[in-house]
mmCIF file of C-alpha atoms and ligand atoms in Angstrom:
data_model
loop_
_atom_site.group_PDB
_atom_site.id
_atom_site.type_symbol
_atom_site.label_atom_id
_atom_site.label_comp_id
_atom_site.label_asym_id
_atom_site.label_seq_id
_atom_site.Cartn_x
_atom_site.Cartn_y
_atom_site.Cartn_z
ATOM 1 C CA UNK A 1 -15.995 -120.687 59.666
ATOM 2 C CA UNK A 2 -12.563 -121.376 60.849
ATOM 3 C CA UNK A 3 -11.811 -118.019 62.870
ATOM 4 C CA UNK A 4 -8.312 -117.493 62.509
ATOM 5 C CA UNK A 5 -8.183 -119.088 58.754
ATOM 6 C CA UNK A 6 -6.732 -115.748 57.588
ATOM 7 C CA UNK A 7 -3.599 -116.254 59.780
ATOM 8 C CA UNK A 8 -0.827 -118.615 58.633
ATOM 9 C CA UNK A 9 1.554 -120.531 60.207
ATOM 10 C CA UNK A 10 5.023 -119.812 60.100
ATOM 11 C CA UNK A 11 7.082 -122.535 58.558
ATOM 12 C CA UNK A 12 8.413 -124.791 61.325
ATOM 13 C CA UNK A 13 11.570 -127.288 60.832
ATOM 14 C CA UNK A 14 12.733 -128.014 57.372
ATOM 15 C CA UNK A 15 10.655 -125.038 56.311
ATOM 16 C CA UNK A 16 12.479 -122.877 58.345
ATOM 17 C CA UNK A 17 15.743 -123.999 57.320
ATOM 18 C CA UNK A 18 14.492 -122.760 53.589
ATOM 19 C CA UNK A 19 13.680 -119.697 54.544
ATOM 20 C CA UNK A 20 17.157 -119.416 56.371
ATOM 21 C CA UNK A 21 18.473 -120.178 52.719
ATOM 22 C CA UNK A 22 16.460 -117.828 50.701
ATOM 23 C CA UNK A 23 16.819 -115.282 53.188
ATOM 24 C CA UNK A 24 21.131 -115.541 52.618
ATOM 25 C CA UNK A 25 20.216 -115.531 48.957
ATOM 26 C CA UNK A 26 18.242 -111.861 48.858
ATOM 27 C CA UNK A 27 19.607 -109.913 52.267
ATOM 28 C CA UNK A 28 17.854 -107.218 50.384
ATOM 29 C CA UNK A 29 14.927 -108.940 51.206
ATOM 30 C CA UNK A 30 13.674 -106.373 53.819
ATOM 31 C CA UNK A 31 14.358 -102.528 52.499
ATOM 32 C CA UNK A 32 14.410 -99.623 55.158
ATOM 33 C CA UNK A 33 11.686 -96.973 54.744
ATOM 34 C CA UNK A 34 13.988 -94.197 55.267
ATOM 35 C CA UNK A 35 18.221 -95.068 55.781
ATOM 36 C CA UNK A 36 20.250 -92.756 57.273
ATOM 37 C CA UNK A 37 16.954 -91.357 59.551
ATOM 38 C CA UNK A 38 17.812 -90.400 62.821
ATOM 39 C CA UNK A 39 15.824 -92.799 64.647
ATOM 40 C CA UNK A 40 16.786 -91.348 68.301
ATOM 41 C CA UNK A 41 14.459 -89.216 70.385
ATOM 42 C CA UNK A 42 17.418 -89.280 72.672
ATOM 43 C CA UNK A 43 15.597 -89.312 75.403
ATOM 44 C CA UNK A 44 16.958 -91.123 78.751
ATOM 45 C CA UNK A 45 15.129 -93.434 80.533
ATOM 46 C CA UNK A 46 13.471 -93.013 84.310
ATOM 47 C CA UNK A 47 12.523 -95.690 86.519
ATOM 48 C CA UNK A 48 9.968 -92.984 87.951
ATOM 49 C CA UNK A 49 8.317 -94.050 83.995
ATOM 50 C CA UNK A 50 7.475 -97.543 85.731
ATOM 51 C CA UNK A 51 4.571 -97.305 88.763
ATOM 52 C CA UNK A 52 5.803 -98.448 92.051
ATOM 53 C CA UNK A 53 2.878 -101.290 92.549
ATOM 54 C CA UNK A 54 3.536 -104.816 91.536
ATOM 55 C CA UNK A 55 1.679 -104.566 87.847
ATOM 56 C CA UNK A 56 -1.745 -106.181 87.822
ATOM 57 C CA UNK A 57 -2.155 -109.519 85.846
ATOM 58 C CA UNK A 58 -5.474 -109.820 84.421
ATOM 59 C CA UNK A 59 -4.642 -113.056 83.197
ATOM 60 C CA UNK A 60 -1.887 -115.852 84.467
ATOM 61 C CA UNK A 61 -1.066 -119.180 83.487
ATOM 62 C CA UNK A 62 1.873 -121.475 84.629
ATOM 63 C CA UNK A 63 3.784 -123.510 82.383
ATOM 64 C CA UNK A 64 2.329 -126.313 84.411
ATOM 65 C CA UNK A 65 -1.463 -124.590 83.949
ATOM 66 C CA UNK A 66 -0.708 -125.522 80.294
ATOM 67 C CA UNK A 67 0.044 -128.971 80.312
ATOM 68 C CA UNK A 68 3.808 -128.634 80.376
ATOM 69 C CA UNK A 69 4.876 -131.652 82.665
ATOM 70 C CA UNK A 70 9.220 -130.724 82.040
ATOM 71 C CA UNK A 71 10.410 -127.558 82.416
ATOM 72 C CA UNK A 72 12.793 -126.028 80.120
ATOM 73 C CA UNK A 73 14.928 -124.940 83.092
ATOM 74 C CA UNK A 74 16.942 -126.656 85.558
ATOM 75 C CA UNK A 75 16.514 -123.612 88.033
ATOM 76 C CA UNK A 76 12.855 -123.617 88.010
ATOM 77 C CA UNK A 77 9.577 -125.582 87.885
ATOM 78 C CA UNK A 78 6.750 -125.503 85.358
ATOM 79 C CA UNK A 79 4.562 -124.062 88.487
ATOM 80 C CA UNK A 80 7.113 -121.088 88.907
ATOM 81 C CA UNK A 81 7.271 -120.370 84.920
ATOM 82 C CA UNK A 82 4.762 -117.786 83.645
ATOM 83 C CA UNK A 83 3.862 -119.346 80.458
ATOM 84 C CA UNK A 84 1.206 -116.690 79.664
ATOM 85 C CA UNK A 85 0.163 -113.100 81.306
ATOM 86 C CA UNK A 86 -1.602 -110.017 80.071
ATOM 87 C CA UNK A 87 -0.120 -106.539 82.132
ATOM 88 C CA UNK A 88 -2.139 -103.829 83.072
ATOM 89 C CA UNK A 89 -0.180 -100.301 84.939
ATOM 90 C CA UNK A 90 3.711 -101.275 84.109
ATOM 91 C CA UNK A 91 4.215 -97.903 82.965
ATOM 92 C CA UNK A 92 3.198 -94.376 84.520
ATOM 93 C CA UNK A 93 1.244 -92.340 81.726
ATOM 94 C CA UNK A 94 4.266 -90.255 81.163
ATOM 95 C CA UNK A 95 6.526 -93.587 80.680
ATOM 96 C CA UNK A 96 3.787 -95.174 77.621
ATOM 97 C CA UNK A 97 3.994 -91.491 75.996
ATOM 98 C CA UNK A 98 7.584 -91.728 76.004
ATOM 99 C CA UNK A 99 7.795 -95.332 75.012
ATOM 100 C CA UNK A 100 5.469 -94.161 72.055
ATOM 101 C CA UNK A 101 7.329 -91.130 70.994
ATOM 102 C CA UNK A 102 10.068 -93.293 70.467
ATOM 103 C CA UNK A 103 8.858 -95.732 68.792
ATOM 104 C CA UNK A 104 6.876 -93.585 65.939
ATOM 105 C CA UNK A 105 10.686 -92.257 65.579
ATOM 106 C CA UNK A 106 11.941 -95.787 65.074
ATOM 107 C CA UNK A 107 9.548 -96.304 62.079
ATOM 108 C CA UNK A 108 11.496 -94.695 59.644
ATOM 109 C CA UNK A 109 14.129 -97.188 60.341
ATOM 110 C CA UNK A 110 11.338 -100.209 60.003
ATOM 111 C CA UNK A 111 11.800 -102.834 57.064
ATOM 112 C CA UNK A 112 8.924 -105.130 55.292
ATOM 113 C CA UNK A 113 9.422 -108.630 54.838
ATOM 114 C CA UNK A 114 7.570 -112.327 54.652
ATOM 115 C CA UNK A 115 8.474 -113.471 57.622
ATOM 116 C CA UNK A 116 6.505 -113.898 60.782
ATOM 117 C CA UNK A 117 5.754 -109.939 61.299
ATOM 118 C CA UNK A 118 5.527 -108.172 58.048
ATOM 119 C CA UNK A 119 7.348 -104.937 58.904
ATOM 120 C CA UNK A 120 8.859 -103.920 61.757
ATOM 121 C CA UNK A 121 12.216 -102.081 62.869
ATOM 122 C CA UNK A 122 14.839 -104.591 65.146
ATOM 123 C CA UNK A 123 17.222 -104.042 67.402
ATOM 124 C CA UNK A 124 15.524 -101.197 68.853
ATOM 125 C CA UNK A 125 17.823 -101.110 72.175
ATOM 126 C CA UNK A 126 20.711 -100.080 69.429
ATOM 127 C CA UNK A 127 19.157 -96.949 68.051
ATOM 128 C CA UNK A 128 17.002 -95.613 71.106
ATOM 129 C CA UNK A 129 18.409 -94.093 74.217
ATOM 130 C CA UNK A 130 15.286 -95.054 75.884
ATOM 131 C CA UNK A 131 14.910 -98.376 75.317
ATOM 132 C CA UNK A 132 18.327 -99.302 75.445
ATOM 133 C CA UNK A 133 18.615 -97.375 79.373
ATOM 134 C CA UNK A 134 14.965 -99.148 80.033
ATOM 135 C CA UNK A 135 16.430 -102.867 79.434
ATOM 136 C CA UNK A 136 19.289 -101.781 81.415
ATOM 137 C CA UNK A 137 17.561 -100.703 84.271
ATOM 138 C CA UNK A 138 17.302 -102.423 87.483
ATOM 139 C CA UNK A 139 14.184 -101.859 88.518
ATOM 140 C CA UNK A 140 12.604 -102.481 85.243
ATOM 141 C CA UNK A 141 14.432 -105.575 84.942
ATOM 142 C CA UNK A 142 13.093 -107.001 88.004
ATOM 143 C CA UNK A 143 9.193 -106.232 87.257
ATOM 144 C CA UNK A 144 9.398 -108.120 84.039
ATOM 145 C CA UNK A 145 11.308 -110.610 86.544
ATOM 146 C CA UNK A 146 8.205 -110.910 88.844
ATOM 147 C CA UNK A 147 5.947 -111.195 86.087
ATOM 148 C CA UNK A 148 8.394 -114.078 84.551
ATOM 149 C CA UNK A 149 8.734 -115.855 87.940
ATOM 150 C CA UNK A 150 13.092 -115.989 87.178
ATOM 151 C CA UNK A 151 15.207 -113.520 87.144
ATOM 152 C CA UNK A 152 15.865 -111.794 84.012
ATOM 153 C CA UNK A 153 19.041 -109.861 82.058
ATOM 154 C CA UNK A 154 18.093 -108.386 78.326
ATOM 155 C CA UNK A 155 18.695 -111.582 75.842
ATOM 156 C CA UNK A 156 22.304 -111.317 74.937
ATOM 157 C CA UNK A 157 21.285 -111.751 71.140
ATOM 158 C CA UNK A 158 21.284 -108.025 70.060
ATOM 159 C CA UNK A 159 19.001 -108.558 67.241
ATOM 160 C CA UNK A 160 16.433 -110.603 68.890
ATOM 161 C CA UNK A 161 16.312 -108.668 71.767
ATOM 162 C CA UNK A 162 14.014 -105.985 71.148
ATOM 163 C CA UNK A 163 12.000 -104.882 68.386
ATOM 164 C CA UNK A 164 8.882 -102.473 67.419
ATOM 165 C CA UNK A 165 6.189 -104.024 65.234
ATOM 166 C CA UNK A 166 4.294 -101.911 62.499
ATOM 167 C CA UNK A 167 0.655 -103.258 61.380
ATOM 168 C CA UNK A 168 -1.391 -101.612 58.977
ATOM 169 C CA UNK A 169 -4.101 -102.282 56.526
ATOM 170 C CA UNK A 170 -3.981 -103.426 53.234
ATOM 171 C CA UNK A 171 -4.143 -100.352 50.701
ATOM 172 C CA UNK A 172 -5.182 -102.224 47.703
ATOM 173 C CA UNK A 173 -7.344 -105.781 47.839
ATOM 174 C CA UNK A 174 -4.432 -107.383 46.130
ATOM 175 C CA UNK A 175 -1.684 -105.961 49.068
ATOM 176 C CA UNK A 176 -0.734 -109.110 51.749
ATOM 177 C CA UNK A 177 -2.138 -108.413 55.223
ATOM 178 C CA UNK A 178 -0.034 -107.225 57.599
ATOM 179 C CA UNK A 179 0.074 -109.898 60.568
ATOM 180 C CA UNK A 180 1.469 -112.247 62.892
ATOM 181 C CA UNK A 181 1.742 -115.048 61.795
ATOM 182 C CA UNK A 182 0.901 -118.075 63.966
ATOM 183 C CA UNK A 183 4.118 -118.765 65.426
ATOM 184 C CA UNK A 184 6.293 -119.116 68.896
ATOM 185 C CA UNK A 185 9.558 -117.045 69.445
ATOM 186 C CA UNK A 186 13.118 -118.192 68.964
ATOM 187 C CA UNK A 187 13.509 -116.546 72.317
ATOM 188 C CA UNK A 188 11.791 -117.631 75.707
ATOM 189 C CA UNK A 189 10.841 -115.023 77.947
ATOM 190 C CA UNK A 190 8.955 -111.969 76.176
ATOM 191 C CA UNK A 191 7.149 -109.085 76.450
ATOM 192 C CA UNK A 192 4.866 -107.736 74.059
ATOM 193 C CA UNK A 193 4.029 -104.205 75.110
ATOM 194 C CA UNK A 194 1.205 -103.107 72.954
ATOM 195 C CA UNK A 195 1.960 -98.604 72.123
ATOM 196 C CA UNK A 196 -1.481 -97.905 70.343
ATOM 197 C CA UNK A 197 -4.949 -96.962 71.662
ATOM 198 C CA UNK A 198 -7.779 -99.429 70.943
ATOM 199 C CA UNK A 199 -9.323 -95.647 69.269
ATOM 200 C CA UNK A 200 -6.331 -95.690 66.776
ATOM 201 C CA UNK A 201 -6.845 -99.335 65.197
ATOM 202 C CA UNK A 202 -9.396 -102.134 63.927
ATOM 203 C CA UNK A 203 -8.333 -105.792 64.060
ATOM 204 C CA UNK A 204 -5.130 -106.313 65.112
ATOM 205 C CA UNK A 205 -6.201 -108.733 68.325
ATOM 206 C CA UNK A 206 -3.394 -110.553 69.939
ATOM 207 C CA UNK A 207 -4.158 -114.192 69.921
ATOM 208 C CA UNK A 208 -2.516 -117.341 71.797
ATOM 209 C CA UNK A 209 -2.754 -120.847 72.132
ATOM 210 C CA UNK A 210 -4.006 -122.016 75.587
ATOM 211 C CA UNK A 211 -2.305 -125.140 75.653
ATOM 212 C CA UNK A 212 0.690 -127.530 74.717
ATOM 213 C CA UNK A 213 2.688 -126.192 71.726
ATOM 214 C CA UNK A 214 3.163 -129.725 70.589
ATOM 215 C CA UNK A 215 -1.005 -130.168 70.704
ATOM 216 C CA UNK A 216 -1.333 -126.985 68.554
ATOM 217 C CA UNK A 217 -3.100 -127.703 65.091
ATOM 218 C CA UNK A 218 -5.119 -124.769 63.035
ATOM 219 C CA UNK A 219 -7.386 -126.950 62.119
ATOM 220 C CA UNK A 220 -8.764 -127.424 65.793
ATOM 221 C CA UNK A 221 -8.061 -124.214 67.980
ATOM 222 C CA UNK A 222 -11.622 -125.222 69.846
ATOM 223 C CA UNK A 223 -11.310 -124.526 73.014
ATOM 224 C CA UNK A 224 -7.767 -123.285 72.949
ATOM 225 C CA UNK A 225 -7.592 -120.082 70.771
ATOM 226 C CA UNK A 226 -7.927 -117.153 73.249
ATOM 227 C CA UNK A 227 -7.829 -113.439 72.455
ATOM 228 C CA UNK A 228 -6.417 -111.012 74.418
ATOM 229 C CA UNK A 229 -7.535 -108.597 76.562
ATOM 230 C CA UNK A 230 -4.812 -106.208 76.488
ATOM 231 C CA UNK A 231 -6.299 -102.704 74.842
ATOM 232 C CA UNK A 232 -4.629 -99.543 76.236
ATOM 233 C CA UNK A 233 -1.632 -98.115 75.098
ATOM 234 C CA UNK A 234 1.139 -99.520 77.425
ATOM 235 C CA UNK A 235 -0.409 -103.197 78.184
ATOM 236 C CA UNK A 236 1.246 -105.903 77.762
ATOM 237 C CA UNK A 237 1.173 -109.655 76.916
ATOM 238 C CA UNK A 238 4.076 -111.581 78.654
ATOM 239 C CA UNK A 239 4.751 -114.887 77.045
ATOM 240 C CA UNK A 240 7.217 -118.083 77.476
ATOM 241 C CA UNK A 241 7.229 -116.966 73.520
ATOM 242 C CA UNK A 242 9.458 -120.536 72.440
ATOM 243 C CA UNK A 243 6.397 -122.535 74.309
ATOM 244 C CA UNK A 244 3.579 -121.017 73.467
ATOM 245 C CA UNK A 245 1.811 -119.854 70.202
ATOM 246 C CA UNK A 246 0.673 -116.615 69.304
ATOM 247 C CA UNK A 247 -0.175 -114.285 66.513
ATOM 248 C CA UNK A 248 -1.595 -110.735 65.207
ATOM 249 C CA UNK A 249 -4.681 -110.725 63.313
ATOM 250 C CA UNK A 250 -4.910 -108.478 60.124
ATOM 251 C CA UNK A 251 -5.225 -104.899 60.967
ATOM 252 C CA UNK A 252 -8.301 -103.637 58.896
ATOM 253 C CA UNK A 253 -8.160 -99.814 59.751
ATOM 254 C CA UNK A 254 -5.385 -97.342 61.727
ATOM 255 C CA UNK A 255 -2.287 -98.059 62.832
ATOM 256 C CA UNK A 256 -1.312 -100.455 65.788
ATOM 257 C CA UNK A 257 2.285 -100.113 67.195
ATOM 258 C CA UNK A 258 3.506 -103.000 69.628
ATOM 259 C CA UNK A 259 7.117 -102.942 71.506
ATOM 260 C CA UNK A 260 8.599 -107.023 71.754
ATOM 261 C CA UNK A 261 11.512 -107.167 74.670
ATOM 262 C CA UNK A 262 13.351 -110.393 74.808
ATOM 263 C CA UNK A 263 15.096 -111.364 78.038
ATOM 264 C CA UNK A 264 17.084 -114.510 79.581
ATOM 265 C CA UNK A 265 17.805 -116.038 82.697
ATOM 266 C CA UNK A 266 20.980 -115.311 83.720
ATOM 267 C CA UNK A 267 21.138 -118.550 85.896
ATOM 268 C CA UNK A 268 20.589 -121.393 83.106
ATOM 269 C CA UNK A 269 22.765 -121.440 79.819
ATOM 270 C CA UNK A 270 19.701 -122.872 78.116
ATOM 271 C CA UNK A 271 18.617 -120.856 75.039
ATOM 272 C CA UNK A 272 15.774 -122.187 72.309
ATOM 273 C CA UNK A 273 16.993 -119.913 70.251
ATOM 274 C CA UNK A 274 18.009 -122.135 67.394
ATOM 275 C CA UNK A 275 20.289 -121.351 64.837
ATOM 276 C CA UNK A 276 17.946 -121.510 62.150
ATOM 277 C CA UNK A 277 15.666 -119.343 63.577
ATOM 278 C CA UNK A 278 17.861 -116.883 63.636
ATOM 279 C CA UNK A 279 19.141 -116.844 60.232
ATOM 280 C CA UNK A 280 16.090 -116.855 58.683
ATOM 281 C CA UNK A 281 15.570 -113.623 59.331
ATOM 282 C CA UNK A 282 19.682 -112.711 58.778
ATOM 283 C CA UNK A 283 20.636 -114.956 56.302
ATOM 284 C CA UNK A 284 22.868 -117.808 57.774
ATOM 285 C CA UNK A 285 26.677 -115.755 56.980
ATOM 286 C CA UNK A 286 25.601 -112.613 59.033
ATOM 287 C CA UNK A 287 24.265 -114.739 61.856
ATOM 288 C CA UNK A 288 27.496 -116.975 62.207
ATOM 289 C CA UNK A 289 29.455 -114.677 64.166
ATOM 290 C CA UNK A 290 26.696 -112.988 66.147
ATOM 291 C CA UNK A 291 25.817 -117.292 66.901
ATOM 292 C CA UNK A 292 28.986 -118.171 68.397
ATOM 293 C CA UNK A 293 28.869 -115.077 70.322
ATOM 294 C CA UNK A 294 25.763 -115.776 72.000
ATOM 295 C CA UNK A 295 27.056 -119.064 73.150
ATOM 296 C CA UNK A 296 29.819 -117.305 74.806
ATOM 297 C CA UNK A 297 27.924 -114.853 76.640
ATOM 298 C CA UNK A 298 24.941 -117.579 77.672
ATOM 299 C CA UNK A 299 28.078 -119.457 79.630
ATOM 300 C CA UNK A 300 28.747 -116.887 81.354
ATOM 301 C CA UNK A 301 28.235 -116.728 85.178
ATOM 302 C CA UNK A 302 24.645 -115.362 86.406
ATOM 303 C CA UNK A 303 26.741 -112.386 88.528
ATOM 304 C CA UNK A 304 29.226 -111.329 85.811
ATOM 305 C CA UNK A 305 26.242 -111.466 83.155
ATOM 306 C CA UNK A 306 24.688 -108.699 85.893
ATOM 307 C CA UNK A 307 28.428 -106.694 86.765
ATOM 308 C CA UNK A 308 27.928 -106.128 82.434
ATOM 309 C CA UNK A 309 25.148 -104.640 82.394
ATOM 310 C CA UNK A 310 26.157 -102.628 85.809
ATOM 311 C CA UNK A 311 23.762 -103.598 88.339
ATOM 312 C CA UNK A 312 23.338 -105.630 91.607
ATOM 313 C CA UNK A 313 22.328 -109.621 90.423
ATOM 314 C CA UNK A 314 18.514 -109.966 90.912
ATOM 315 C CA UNK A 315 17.958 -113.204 92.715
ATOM 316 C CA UNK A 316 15.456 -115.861 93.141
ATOM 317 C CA UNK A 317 14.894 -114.992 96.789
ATOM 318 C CA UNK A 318 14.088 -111.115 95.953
ATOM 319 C CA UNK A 319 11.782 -112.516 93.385
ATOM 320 C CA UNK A 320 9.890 -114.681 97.207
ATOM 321 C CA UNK A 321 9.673 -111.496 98.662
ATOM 322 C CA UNK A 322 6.326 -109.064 98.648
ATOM 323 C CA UNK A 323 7.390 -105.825 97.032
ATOM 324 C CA UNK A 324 8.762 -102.826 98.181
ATOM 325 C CA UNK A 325 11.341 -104.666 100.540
HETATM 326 O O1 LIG B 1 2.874 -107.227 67.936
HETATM 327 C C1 LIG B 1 2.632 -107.955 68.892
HETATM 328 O O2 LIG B 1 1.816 -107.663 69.766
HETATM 329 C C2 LIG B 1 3.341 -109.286 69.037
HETATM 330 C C3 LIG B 1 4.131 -109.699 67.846
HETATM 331 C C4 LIG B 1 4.917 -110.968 68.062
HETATM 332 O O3 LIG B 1 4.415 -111.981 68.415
HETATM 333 C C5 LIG B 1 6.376 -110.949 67.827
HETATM 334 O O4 LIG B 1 6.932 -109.899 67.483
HETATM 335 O O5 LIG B 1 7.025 -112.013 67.993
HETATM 336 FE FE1 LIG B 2 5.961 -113.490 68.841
#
């Protein structure tokens, strides 16, 4: 039996640019559980939420471990690039019940849809204190940073910079699963941060493709199709998201909760992020605008991209250095 036959693929290319179509057609498509909820704990962030210790990878691969020969960035090698990493001990205990309690608020702001993750609440950074002060903070920035091997700002794209993820089971045999789909991300550097207990779920496993995007094919994951080992609330899978492909298996009892952070590097104006990805989530009028304003902001200089967002630039040579220096 094929193992993953009850996870699709997400429609690449031309299908894509359908769904970008359909999706300006119905902008109802998605409808919000509860509008006009307020979805903020209000709650401020503390870097005293993250643990002082370089976070423990279980698991790393390069870009290079994976077959990529080019890399996608001018500033940095395929060797340098994480392309996959599972994170254990980012967050104190007191910074993954926070992280939780604000994302159970955000629910009531989540939406259901077709597309690659059946129901989930975006732009999280706009309605949570907490999140939004996390991806702002320094020190947080530079631990995803380390883990990335670049440096790192939040991904200037509001919408597709952070979002909370919903699965459940189906209710009736004729319901859809909530999943995953097989896909990779419009945006390249990401952190999945899964916010549920392995008590509180069934299913739900994080899978990836261990190899070139370009060799993936469903039909012959052998060899290629790991699962992840990330279980405790707070872990996290770090992914080049645009190079590598990944999914959520069918949750068959509970609730699982997952955090997804998109960030950039500050230093290259390259962004995968194409425009049809984008708007087939949006619709392609309300992701004009927002488009051409992403191309302004990914030309801006690496320092003034940092003086936004009110901190010191985070460098490649900090990134050299053992931590804690
Ligand atoms: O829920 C997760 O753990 C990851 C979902 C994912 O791949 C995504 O949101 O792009
Ligand atoms: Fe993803």
């Amino acid at each position: 039996m094929r193992r993953d036959g009850d996870l699709p693929v997400f429609a690449q290319g031309a299908g894509r640019l359908k769904l970008a179509l359909q999706a300006s057609l119905s902008p109802a498509s998605g409808r919000c559980k509860h509008p006009g909820a307020l979805l903020d704990t209000l709650k401020h962030w503390s870097d005293s939420y993250l643990h002082n210790s370089v976070p423990a990878l279980s698991y790393h691969r390069s870009l290079a471990e994976l077959g990529c020969v080019n890399s996608p960035l001018a500033v940095a090698s395929v060797e340098q690039l994480t392309a996959v990493a599972q994170v254990a001990g980012l967050f104190t205990e007191e910074g993954v019940t926070q992280l939780r309690r604000a994302c159970y608020q955000l629910e009531a702001g989540s939406t259901t849809s077709d597309w690659i993750i059946s129901n989930r609440t975006r732009a999280a950074t706009e309605s949570s204190t907490l999140i939004r002060e996390m991806m702002g903070s320094r020190a947080f920035l530079l631990a995803v940073s380390h883990i990335a091997g670049v440096p790192l700002v939040p991904h200037p794209f509001l919408r597709a910079r952070s979002q909370v993820n919903y699965f459940y089971p189906r209710q009736t045999p004729e319901d859809k699963a909530q999943i995953g789909m097989w896909h990779t991300d419009g945006t390249s550097f990401v952190l999945n941060i899964l916010l549920s207990d392995p008590g509180e779920y069934e299913g739900g496993e994080f899978v990836f493709f261990e190899g070139q995007n370009e060799r993936f094919d469903l039909n012959n994951l052998d060899g290629h199709l790991c699962t992840s080992v990330v279980r405790a609330s707070g872990d996290a899978v770090y992914l080049y998201g645009s190079r590598v492909f990944h999914g959520v298996r069918p949750v068959t009892a509970g609730r699982r909760m997952s955090l997804v952070l998109s960030f950039h590097c500050p230093y290259s104006s390259v962004d995968v992020n194409k425009f049809w990805h984008l708007a087939s989530d949006d619709g392609v009028l309300r992701t004009i605008r927002p488009w051409f304003q992403l191309r302004r902001n990914l030309a801006l200089p690496a320092e003034e991209q940092y003086r936004r967002l009110g901190i010191a630039p985070i460098t490649f040579a900090e990134l050299t250095m053992p931590r804690g220096q």
